[in-house]
Amino acid sequence: MSKKILLAGESWMSHTTHVKGFDTFFTSTYETGEKWLKEALEQGGYEVTFLPNHLADAQFPFTMEELKAYSAVILSDIGANTLLLPPQTFNRSIPCPNRCNLLRDYVLDGGALLMVGGYMTFAGIDGKGKWHDTAVQEVLPVEVLTRDDRMEHCEGVVPQVVGEHEALQGLPKQWPILLGYNKTVALPGAEVPVTIEGDPLLAFASFGKGRSAVFTSDCAPHWAPPVFCEWEYYQKLFQNIMSWLLER
């Protein structure tokens, strides 16, 4: 089986205004947060294609044939609007395939999907992630809220291993702290072996011929602090998740 994975999201641009007395000036930065997750999967033998947010609107697959070139798709800190508003539609009113519908059909036909938390996945900040209102919700093991779902914990909270699952094989019961997550509600039939503050952190489910999983915190700072990203089991965790997703 192919081990090609498409990782979409995990990038942002910042434009800062500096005020120094009478004068002002501006700086702009482009940053990405994919390196920890990408490295973990590559160390597991997977080939990862990283598609940052500013390219995903135009370059995320529009056809099932293109999507099926990948054994799994990861959505991490990318809002539904990035897929729902391709440049052709937003700028020129040209109809395009609905890529959220395409992702649902991809899973039902045997594909694998992982959604990782962040300010733009699940509901996200101010509810702008907006995944609840898309067909992707139909193939997630949790219900996405329709409001700002961020649970910020600057004090740090410890995940709780509450059940058994193949993806937890070789992992300890004690996990490092996280600094926040997206609040979701587990759907009937979903497996939720790890919780955080009583909410799902790690959840799994099968849909049609395919499988999906969620990790409701981040794979990178700030919600995933260095103690988590540099945890000796970080790579094994995401390798195990992907291994389960790709089992048929």
PDB file of C-alpha atoms in Angstrom:
ATOM      1  CA  MET A   1       0.000   0.000   0.000  1.00  0.00           C
ATOM      2  CA  SER A   2       1.169   3.536  -0.758  1.00  0.00           C
ATOM      3  CA  LYS A   3       2.419   5.493   2.228  1.00  0.00           C
ATOM      4  CA  LYS A   4       1.859   8.936   0.740  1.00  0.00           C
ATOM      5  CA  ILE A   5       0.230  11.429   3.099  1.00  0.00           C
ATOM      6  CA  LEU A   6      -1.124  14.901   2.363  1.00  0.00           C
ATOM      7  CA  LEU A   7      -0.719  17.341   5.268  1.00  0.00           C
ATOM      8  CA  ALA A   8      -2.733  20.521   4.683  1.00  0.00           C
ATOM      9  CA  GLY A   9      -2.575  23.625   6.871  1.00  0.00           C
ATOM     10  CA  GLU A  10      -0.014  24.435   9.594  1.00  0.00           C
ATOM     11  CA  SER A  11       1.151  27.780   8.212  1.00  0.00           C
ATOM     12  CA  TRP A  12       0.425  31.436   8.861  1.00  0.00           C
ATOM     13  CA  MET A  13       1.543  34.941   7.956  1.00  0.00           C
ATOM     14  CA  SER A  14       1.848  37.782  10.471  1.00  0.00           C
ATOM     15  CA  HIS A  15       1.907  41.513   9.734  1.00  0.00           C
ATOM     16  CA  THR A  16       3.060  43.620  12.680  1.00  0.00           C
ATOM     17  CA  THR A  17       2.839  47.389  13.209  1.00  0.00           C
ATOM     18  CA  HIS A  18       5.675  48.851  15.288  1.00  0.00           C
ATOM     19  CA  VAL A  19       5.023  52.249  16.870  1.00  0.00           C
ATOM     20  CA  LYS A  20       8.073  54.211  18.061  1.00  0.00           C
ATOM     21  CA  GLY A  21       6.960  57.647  19.152  1.00  0.00           C
ATOM     22  CA  PHE A  22       5.985  59.664  16.105  1.00  0.00           C
ATOM     23  CA  ASP A  23       7.074  56.967  13.681  1.00  0.00           C
ATOM     24  CA  THR A  24       5.743  53.571  12.674  1.00  0.00           C
ATOM     25  CA  PHE A  25       6.998  50.748  10.523  1.00  0.00           C
ATOM     26  CA  PHE A  26       5.801  47.285   9.558  1.00  0.00           C
ATOM     27  CA  THR A  27       7.281  43.799   9.509  1.00  0.00           C
ATOM     28  CA  SER A  28       5.871  40.640   7.972  1.00  0.00           C
ATOM     29  CA  THR A  29       6.714  37.021   8.719  1.00  0.00           C
ATOM     30  CA  TYR A  30       5.756  33.643   7.297  1.00  0.00           C
ATOM     31  CA  GLU A  31       5.870  30.678   9.686  1.00  0.00           C
ATOM     32  CA  THR A  32       4.999  27.005   9.630  1.00  0.00           C
ATOM     33  CA  GLY A  33       4.412  24.436  12.367  1.00  0.00           C
ATOM     34  CA  GLU A  34       4.511  21.179  10.449  1.00  0.00           C
ATOM     35  CA  LYS A  35       8.057  20.084  11.219  1.00  0.00           C
ATOM     36  CA  TRP A  36       7.381  17.922  14.297  1.00  0.00           C
ATOM     37  CA  LEU A  37       4.480  16.006  12.771  1.00  0.00           C
ATOM     38  CA  LYS A  38       6.108  15.729   9.357  1.00  0.00           C
ATOM     39  CA  GLU A  39       9.328  14.401  10.864  1.00  0.00           C
ATOM     40  CA  ALA A  40       7.427  11.902  13.025  1.00  0.00           C
ATOM     41  CA  LEU A  41       5.642  10.461  10.006  1.00  0.00           C
ATOM     42  CA  GLU A  42       8.732  10.443   7.804  1.00  0.00           C
ATOM     43  CA  GLN A  43      10.612   8.580  10.522  1.00  0.00           C
ATOM     44  CA  GLY A  44       7.788   6.045  10.344  1.00  0.00           C
ATOM     45  CA  GLY A  45       8.449   5.476   6.650  1.00  0.00           C
ATOM     46  CA  TYR A  46       5.722   7.732   5.255  1.00  0.00           C
ATOM     47  CA  GLU A  47       6.129  10.174   2.379  1.00  0.00           C
ATOM     48  CA  VAL A  48       4.585  13.476   3.451  1.00  0.00           C
ATOM     49  CA  THR A  49       3.484  16.224   1.074  1.00  0.00           C
ATOM     50  CA  PHE A  50       3.068  19.490   2.992  1.00  0.00           C
ATOM     51  CA  LEU A  51       0.510  21.896   1.547  1.00  0.00           C
ATOM     52  CA  PRO A  52       0.532  25.169   3.528  1.00  0.00           C
ATOM     53  CA  ASN A  53      -2.613  27.213   4.026  1.00  0.00           C
ATOM     54  CA  HIS A  54      -1.805  29.924   1.496  1.00  0.00           C
ATOM     55  CA  LEU A  55      -1.468  27.305  -1.257  1.00  0.00           C
ATOM     56  CA  ALA A  56      -4.210  24.916  -0.177  1.00  0.00           C
ATOM     57  CA  ASP A  57      -7.054  27.073  -1.499  1.00  0.00           C
ATOM     58  CA  ALA A  58      -5.809  26.559  -5.058  1.00  0.00           C
ATOM     59  CA  GLN A  59      -3.813  23.324  -4.829  1.00  0.00           C
ATOM     60  CA  PHE A  60      -5.762  20.977  -2.546  1.00  0.00           C
ATOM     61  CA  PRO A  61      -7.087  18.164  -4.783  1.00  0.00           C
ATOM     62  CA  PHE A  62     -10.281  18.881  -6.709  1.00  0.00           C
ATOM     63  CA  THR A  63     -10.881  15.322  -7.935  1.00  0.00           C
ATOM     64  CA  MET A  64     -11.127  11.893  -6.348  1.00  0.00           C
ATOM     65  CA  GLU A  65      -8.342  10.664  -8.605  1.00  0.00           C
ATOM     66  CA  GLU A  66      -6.008  13.353  -7.269  1.00  0.00           C
ATOM     67  CA  LEU A  67      -7.057  12.695  -3.677  1.00  0.00           C
ATOM     68  CA  LYS A  68      -6.592   8.938  -3.983  1.00  0.00           C
ATOM     69  CA  ALA A  69      -2.940   9.503  -4.808  1.00  0.00           C
ATOM     70  CA  TYR A  70      -2.661   9.779  -1.008  1.00  0.00           C
ATOM     71  CA  SER A  71      -3.385   7.015   1.487  1.00  0.00           C
ATOM     72  CA  ALA A  72      -4.254   9.581   4.163  1.00  0.00           C
ATOM     73  CA  VAL A  73      -5.110  13.253   4.496  1.00  0.00           C
ATOM     74  CA  ILE A  74      -4.275  15.338   7.566  1.00  0.00           C
ATOM     75  CA  LEU A  75      -6.082  18.618   8.230  1.00  0.00           C
ATOM     76  CA  SER A  76      -4.194  20.651  10.818  1.00  0.00           C
ATOM     77  CA  ASP A  77      -5.018  24.263  11.665  1.00  0.00           C
ATOM     78  CA  ILE A  78      -6.790  24.871   8.357  1.00  0.00           C
ATOM     79  CA  GLY A  79     -10.301  26.294   8.138  1.00  0.00           C
ATOM     80  CA  ALA A  80     -13.110  24.897   6.012  1.00  0.00           C
ATOM     81  CA  ASN A  81     -13.315  28.161   4.050  1.00  0.00           C
ATOM     82  CA  THR A  82      -9.866  27.491   2.589  1.00  0.00           C
ATOM     83  CA  LEU A  83     -11.339  24.481   0.790  1.00  0.00           C
ATOM     84  CA  LEU A  84     -14.795  25.950   0.180  1.00  0.00           C
ATOM     85  CA  LEU A  85     -13.554  29.167  -1.448  1.00  0.00           C
ATOM     86  CA  PRO A  86     -11.041  28.359  -4.186  1.00  0.00           C
ATOM     87  CA  PRO A  87      -9.767  31.440  -6.071  1.00  0.00           C
ATOM     88  CA  GLN A  88     -11.865  30.624  -9.141  1.00  0.00           C
ATOM     89  CA  THR A  89     -15.053  30.765  -7.085  1.00  0.00           C
ATOM     90  CA  PHE A  90     -14.224  33.616  -4.721  1.00  0.00           C
ATOM     91  CA  ASN A  91     -12.628  35.907  -7.296  1.00  0.00           C
ATOM     92  CA  ARG A  92     -14.493  35.004 -10.511  1.00  0.00           C
ATOM     93  CA  SER A  93     -17.732  33.288  -9.388  1.00  0.00           C
ATOM     94  CA  ILE A  94     -16.805  30.075 -11.231  1.00  0.00           C
ATOM     95  CA  PRO A  95     -18.356  26.909  -9.698  1.00  0.00           C
ATOM     96  CA  CYS A  96     -15.848  24.331  -8.462  1.00  0.00           C
ATOM     97  CA  PRO A  97     -16.095  20.888  -6.836  1.00  0.00           C
ATOM     98  CA  ASN A  98     -16.883  20.981  -3.127  1.00  0.00           C
ATOM     99  CA  ARG A  99     -13.708  19.559  -1.607  1.00  0.00           C
ATOM    100  CA  CYS A 100     -15.342  18.967   1.774  1.00  0.00           C
ATOM    101  CA  ASN A 101     -17.835  16.662   0.050  1.00  0.00           C
ATOM    102  CA  LEU A 102     -14.900  15.101  -1.763  1.00  0.00           C
ATOM    103  CA  LEU A 103     -13.108  14.380   1.535  1.00  0.00           C
ATOM    104  CA  ARG A 104     -16.208  12.700   2.936  1.00  0.00           C
ATOM    105  CA  ASP A 105     -16.531  10.495  -0.131  1.00  0.00           C
ATOM    106  CA  TYR A 106     -12.802   9.759  -0.029  1.00  0.00           C
ATOM    107  CA  VAL A 107     -13.116   8.368   3.511  1.00  0.00           C
ATOM    108  CA  LEU A 108     -16.277   6.409   2.754  1.00  0.00           C
ATOM    109  CA  ASP A 109     -14.498   4.809  -0.197  1.00  0.00           C
ATOM    110  CA  GLY A 110     -11.515   3.661   1.871  1.00  0.00           C
ATOM    111  CA  GLY A 111      -9.429   6.768   2.533  1.00  0.00           C
ATOM    112  CA  ALA A 112      -8.004   7.836   5.886  1.00  0.00           C
ATOM    113  CA  LEU A 113      -8.483  11.221   7.544  1.00  0.00           C
ATOM    114  CA  LEU A 114      -6.838  12.784  10.602  1.00  0.00           C
ATOM    115  CA  MET A 115      -7.903  16.168  11.969  1.00  0.00           C
ATOM    116  CA  VAL A 116      -5.449  17.849  14.334  1.00  0.00           C
ATOM    117  CA  GLY A 117      -6.519  20.732  16.553  1.00  0.00           C
ATOM    118  CA  GLY A 118      -5.648  24.397  16.289  1.00  0.00           C
ATOM    119  CA  TYR A 119      -7.141  27.848  15.946  1.00  0.00           C
ATOM    120  CA  MET A 120      -8.674  26.975  12.561  1.00  0.00           C
ATOM    121  CA  THR A 121      -9.588  23.299  12.827  1.00  0.00           C
ATOM    122  CA  PHE A 122     -12.776  21.961  14.412  1.00  0.00           C
ATOM    123  CA  ALA A 123     -14.720  25.162  15.270  1.00  0.00           C
ATOM    124  CA  GLY A 124     -11.624  27.199  16.079  1.00  0.00           C
ATOM    125  CA  ILE A 125     -11.284  30.799  17.159  1.00  0.00           C
ATOM    126  CA  ASP A 126     -14.568  32.731  16.903  1.00  0.00           C
ATOM    127  CA  GLY A 127     -16.047  29.601  15.297  1.00  0.00           C
ATOM    128  CA  LYS A 128     -14.194  30.419  12.058  1.00  0.00           C
ATOM    129  CA  GLY A 129     -12.934  26.879  11.506  1.00  0.00           C
ATOM    130  CA  LYS A 130     -16.529  26.044  10.558  1.00  0.00           C
ATOM    131  CA  TRP A 131     -16.022  22.321   9.963  1.00  0.00           C
ATOM    132  CA  HIS A 132     -19.334  21.409  11.647  1.00  0.00           C
ATOM    133  CA  ASP A 133     -21.307  22.706   8.674  1.00  0.00           C
ATOM    134  CA  THR A 134     -19.410  20.654   6.104  1.00  0.00           C
ATOM    135  CA  ALA A 135     -19.595  17.069   4.894  1.00  0.00           C
ATOM    136  CA  VAL A 136     -16.323  16.374   6.729  1.00  0.00           C
ATOM    137  CA  GLN A 137     -18.361  16.331   9.957  1.00  0.00           C
ATOM    138  CA  GLU A 138     -20.045  13.177   8.623  1.00  0.00           C
ATOM    139  CA  VAL A 139     -16.746  11.260   8.798  1.00  0.00           C
ATOM    140  CA  LEU A 140     -15.329  12.505  12.096  1.00  0.00           C
ATOM    141  CA  PRO A 141     -15.540  10.537  15.365  1.00  0.00           C
ATOM    142  CA  VAL A 142     -16.534  13.695  17.250  1.00  0.00           C
ATOM    143  CA  GLU A 143     -19.115  16.420  16.851  1.00  0.00           C
ATOM    144  CA  VAL A 144     -17.602  19.799  16.107  1.00  0.00           C
ATOM    145  CA  LEU A 145     -19.159  22.673  18.054  1.00  0.00           C
ATOM    146  CA  THR A 146     -20.720  25.708  16.374  1.00  0.00           C
ATOM    147  CA  ARG A 147     -19.055  28.289  18.613  1.00  0.00           C
ATOM    148  CA  ASP A 148     -15.522  29.196  19.600  1.00  0.00           C
ATOM    149  CA  ASP A 149     -14.360  25.836  20.933  1.00  0.00           C
ATOM    150  CA  ARG A 150     -10.893  26.750  22.207  1.00  0.00           C
ATOM    151  CA  MET A 151     -10.116  25.593  25.717  1.00  0.00           C
ATOM    152  CA  GLU A 152      -7.083  27.622  26.756  1.00  0.00           C
ATOM    153  CA  HIS A 153      -5.112  26.266  29.711  1.00  0.00           C
ATOM    154  CA  CYS A 154      -2.067  28.428  30.351  1.00  0.00           C
ATOM    155  CA  GLU A 155      -1.494  26.435  33.542  1.00  0.00           C
ATOM    156  CA  GLY A 156      -1.093  23.215  31.565  1.00  0.00           C
ATOM    157  CA  VAL A 157      -3.367  20.179  31.654  1.00  0.00           C
ATOM    158  CA  VAL A 158      -2.394  16.523  31.568  1.00  0.00           C
ATOM    159  CA  PRO A 159      -4.082  14.109  29.118  1.00  0.00           C
ATOM    160  CA  GLN A 160      -5.700  11.078  30.732  1.00  0.00           C
ATOM    161  CA  VAL A 161      -5.416   7.605  29.233  1.00  0.00           C
ATOM    162  CA  VAL A 162      -8.851   6.132  29.967  1.00  0.00           C
ATOM    163  CA  GLY A 163      -9.001   3.155  27.633  1.00  0.00           C
ATOM    164  CA  GLU A 164      -7.071   0.799  25.405  1.00  0.00           C
ATOM    165  CA  HIS A 165      -6.471   1.169  21.689  1.00  0.00           C
ATOM    166  CA  GLU A 166      -4.012  -0.097  19.092  1.00  0.00           C
ATOM    167  CA  ALA A 167      -2.699   3.438  18.669  1.00  0.00           C
ATOM    168  CA  LEU A 168      -1.573   3.476  22.298  1.00  0.00           C
ATOM    169  CA  GLN A 169       0.619   0.391  22.022  1.00  0.00           C
ATOM    170  CA  GLY A 170       4.052   1.066  23.465  1.00  0.00           C
ATOM    171  CA  LEU A 171       2.997   4.409  24.964  1.00  0.00           C
ATOM    172  CA  PRO A 172       3.098   5.157  28.702  1.00  0.00           C
ATOM    173  CA  LYS A 173       0.056   6.116  30.772  1.00  0.00           C
ATOM    174  CA  GLN A 174       1.665   9.419  31.794  1.00  0.00           C
ATOM    175  CA  TRP A 175       1.690  12.083  29.077  1.00  0.00           C
ATOM    176  CA  PRO A 176       3.234  15.585  29.104  1.00  0.00           C
ATOM    177  CA  ILE A 177       1.078  18.662  29.614  1.00  0.00           C
ATOM    178  CA  LEU A 178      -0.759  20.506  26.852  1.00  0.00           C
ATOM    179  CA  LEU A 179      -1.740  24.175  26.946  1.00  0.00           C
ATOM    180  CA  GLY A 180      -5.094  23.954  25.201  1.00  0.00           C
ATOM    181  CA  TYR A 181      -7.342  22.038  22.831  1.00  0.00           C
ATOM    182  CA  ASN A 182     -10.546  22.201  20.797  1.00  0.00           C
ATOM    183  CA  LYS A 183     -13.593  21.062  22.772  1.00  0.00           C
ATOM    184  CA  THR A 184     -15.648  18.418  20.949  1.00  0.00           C
ATOM    185  CA  VAL A 185     -18.290  15.813  21.804  1.00  0.00           C
ATOM    186  CA  ALA A 186     -17.634  12.134  21.113  1.00  0.00           C
ATOM    187  CA  LEU A 187     -20.175  10.579  18.759  1.00  0.00           C
ATOM    188  CA  PRO A 188     -21.853   7.236  19.484  1.00  0.00           C
ATOM    189  CA  GLY A 189     -19.612   4.365  18.492  1.00  0.00           C
ATOM    190  CA  ALA A 190     -16.406   6.388  18.583  1.00  0.00           C
ATOM    191  CA  GLU A 191     -13.436   5.073  20.534  1.00  0.00           C
ATOM    192  CA  VAL A 192     -11.985   7.688  22.909  1.00  0.00           C
ATOM    193  CA  PRO A 193      -8.957   6.187  24.670  1.00  0.00           C
ATOM    194  CA  VAL A 194      -7.458   9.524  25.750  1.00  0.00           C
ATOM    195  CA  THR A 195      -9.293  12.511  27.209  1.00  0.00           C
ATOM    196  CA  ILE A 196      -8.318  15.994  28.335  1.00  0.00           C
ATOM    197  CA  GLU A 197     -10.360  17.716  31.034  1.00  0.00           C
ATOM    198  CA  GLY A 198     -13.024  15.086  30.359  1.00  0.00           C
ATOM    199  CA  ASP A 199     -13.255  15.924  26.649  1.00  0.00           C
ATOM    200  CA  PRO A 200     -11.916  13.820  23.759  1.00  0.00           C
ATOM    201  CA  LEU A 201      -8.232  14.296  23.003  1.00  0.00           C
ATOM    202  CA  LEU A 202      -7.761  11.227  20.830  1.00  0.00           C
ATOM    203  CA  ALA A 203     -10.742   9.585  19.112  1.00  0.00           C
ATOM    204  CA  PHE A 204     -11.194   7.013  16.365  1.00  0.00           C
ATOM    205  CA  ALA A 205     -14.008   5.698  14.164  1.00  0.00           C
ATOM    206  CA  SER A 206     -14.664   3.815  10.945  1.00  0.00           C
ATOM    207  CA  PHE A 207     -16.928   5.130   8.187  1.00  0.00           C
ATOM    208  CA  GLY A 208     -17.818   3.079   5.145  1.00  0.00           C
ATOM    209  CA  LYS A 209     -14.590   1.507   3.903  1.00  0.00           C
ATOM    210  CA  GLY A 210     -12.364   4.115   5.560  1.00  0.00           C
ATOM    211  CA  ARG A 211     -11.241   5.373   8.932  1.00  0.00           C
ATOM    212  CA  SER A 212     -10.805   8.698  10.660  1.00  0.00           C
ATOM    213  CA  ALA A 213      -9.212  10.018  13.829  1.00  0.00           C
ATOM    214  CA  VAL A 214      -8.865  13.284  15.693  1.00  0.00           C
ATOM    215  CA  PHE A 215      -6.204  14.723  17.960  1.00  0.00           C
ATOM    216  CA  THR A 216      -7.935  17.755  19.412  1.00  0.00           C
ATOM    217  CA  SER A 217      -4.866  19.597  20.664  1.00  0.00           C
ATOM    218  CA  ASP A 218      -2.063  20.870  18.459  1.00  0.00           C
ATOM    219  CA  CYS A 219       0.903  19.035  16.998  1.00  0.00           C
ATOM    220  CA  ALA A 220       3.070  22.140  17.495  1.00  0.00           C
ATOM    221  CA  PRO A 221       3.324  25.210  19.762  1.00  0.00           C
ATOM    222  CA  HIS A 222       1.621  26.958  21.349  1.00  0.00           C
ATOM    223  CA  TRP A 223      -0.855  24.318  22.599  1.00  0.00           C
ATOM    224  CA  ALA A 224       1.822  21.645  22.268  1.00  0.00           C
ATOM    225  CA  PRO A 225       4.727  23.060  24.312  1.00  0.00           C
ATOM    226  CA  PRO A 226       8.331  21.879  23.890  1.00  0.00           C
ATOM    227  CA  VAL A 227       7.845  19.273  26.618  1.00  0.00           C
ATOM    228  CA  PHE A 228       5.202  17.637  24.389  1.00  0.00           C
ATOM    229  CA  CYS A 229       6.824  18.168  20.965  1.00  0.00           C
ATOM    230  CA  GLU A 230      10.117  16.815  22.305  1.00  0.00           C
ATOM    231  CA  TRP A 231       8.484  13.972  24.256  1.00  0.00           C
ATOM    232  CA  GLU A 232      10.279  10.722  23.488  1.00  0.00           C
ATOM    233  CA  TYR A 233       6.944   9.145  22.514  1.00  0.00           C
ATOM    234  CA  TYR A 234       5.704  12.005  20.295  1.00  0.00           C
ATOM    235  CA  GLN A 235       6.796  10.312  17.087  1.00  0.00           C
ATOM    236  CA  LYS A 236       5.480   6.911  18.126  1.00  0.00           C
ATOM    237  CA  LEU A 237       2.094   8.442  18.988  1.00  0.00           C
ATOM    238  CA  PHE A 238       1.520   9.869  15.517  1.00  0.00           C
ATOM    239  CA  GLN A 239       3.075   6.869  13.789  1.00  0.00           C
ATOM    240  CA  ASN A 240       0.655   4.627  15.706  1.00  0.00           C
ATOM    241  CA  ILE A 241      -2.310   6.823  14.790  1.00  0.00           C
ATOM    242  CA  MET A 242      -1.378   6.660  11.114  1.00  0.00           C
ATOM    243  CA  SER A 243      -0.779   2.914  11.285  1.00  0.00           C
ATOM    244  CA  TRP A 244      -4.301   2.375  12.640  1.00  0.00           C
ATOM    245  CA  LEU A 245      -5.817   4.681  10.035  1.00  0.00           C
ATOM    246  CA  LEU A 246      -4.190   2.773   7.208  1.00  0.00           C
ATOM    247  CA  GLU A 247      -5.091  -0.707   8.398  1.00  0.00           C
ATOM    248  CA  ARG A 248      -7.740  -2.233   6.174  1.00  0.00           C
TER     249      ARG A 248
END
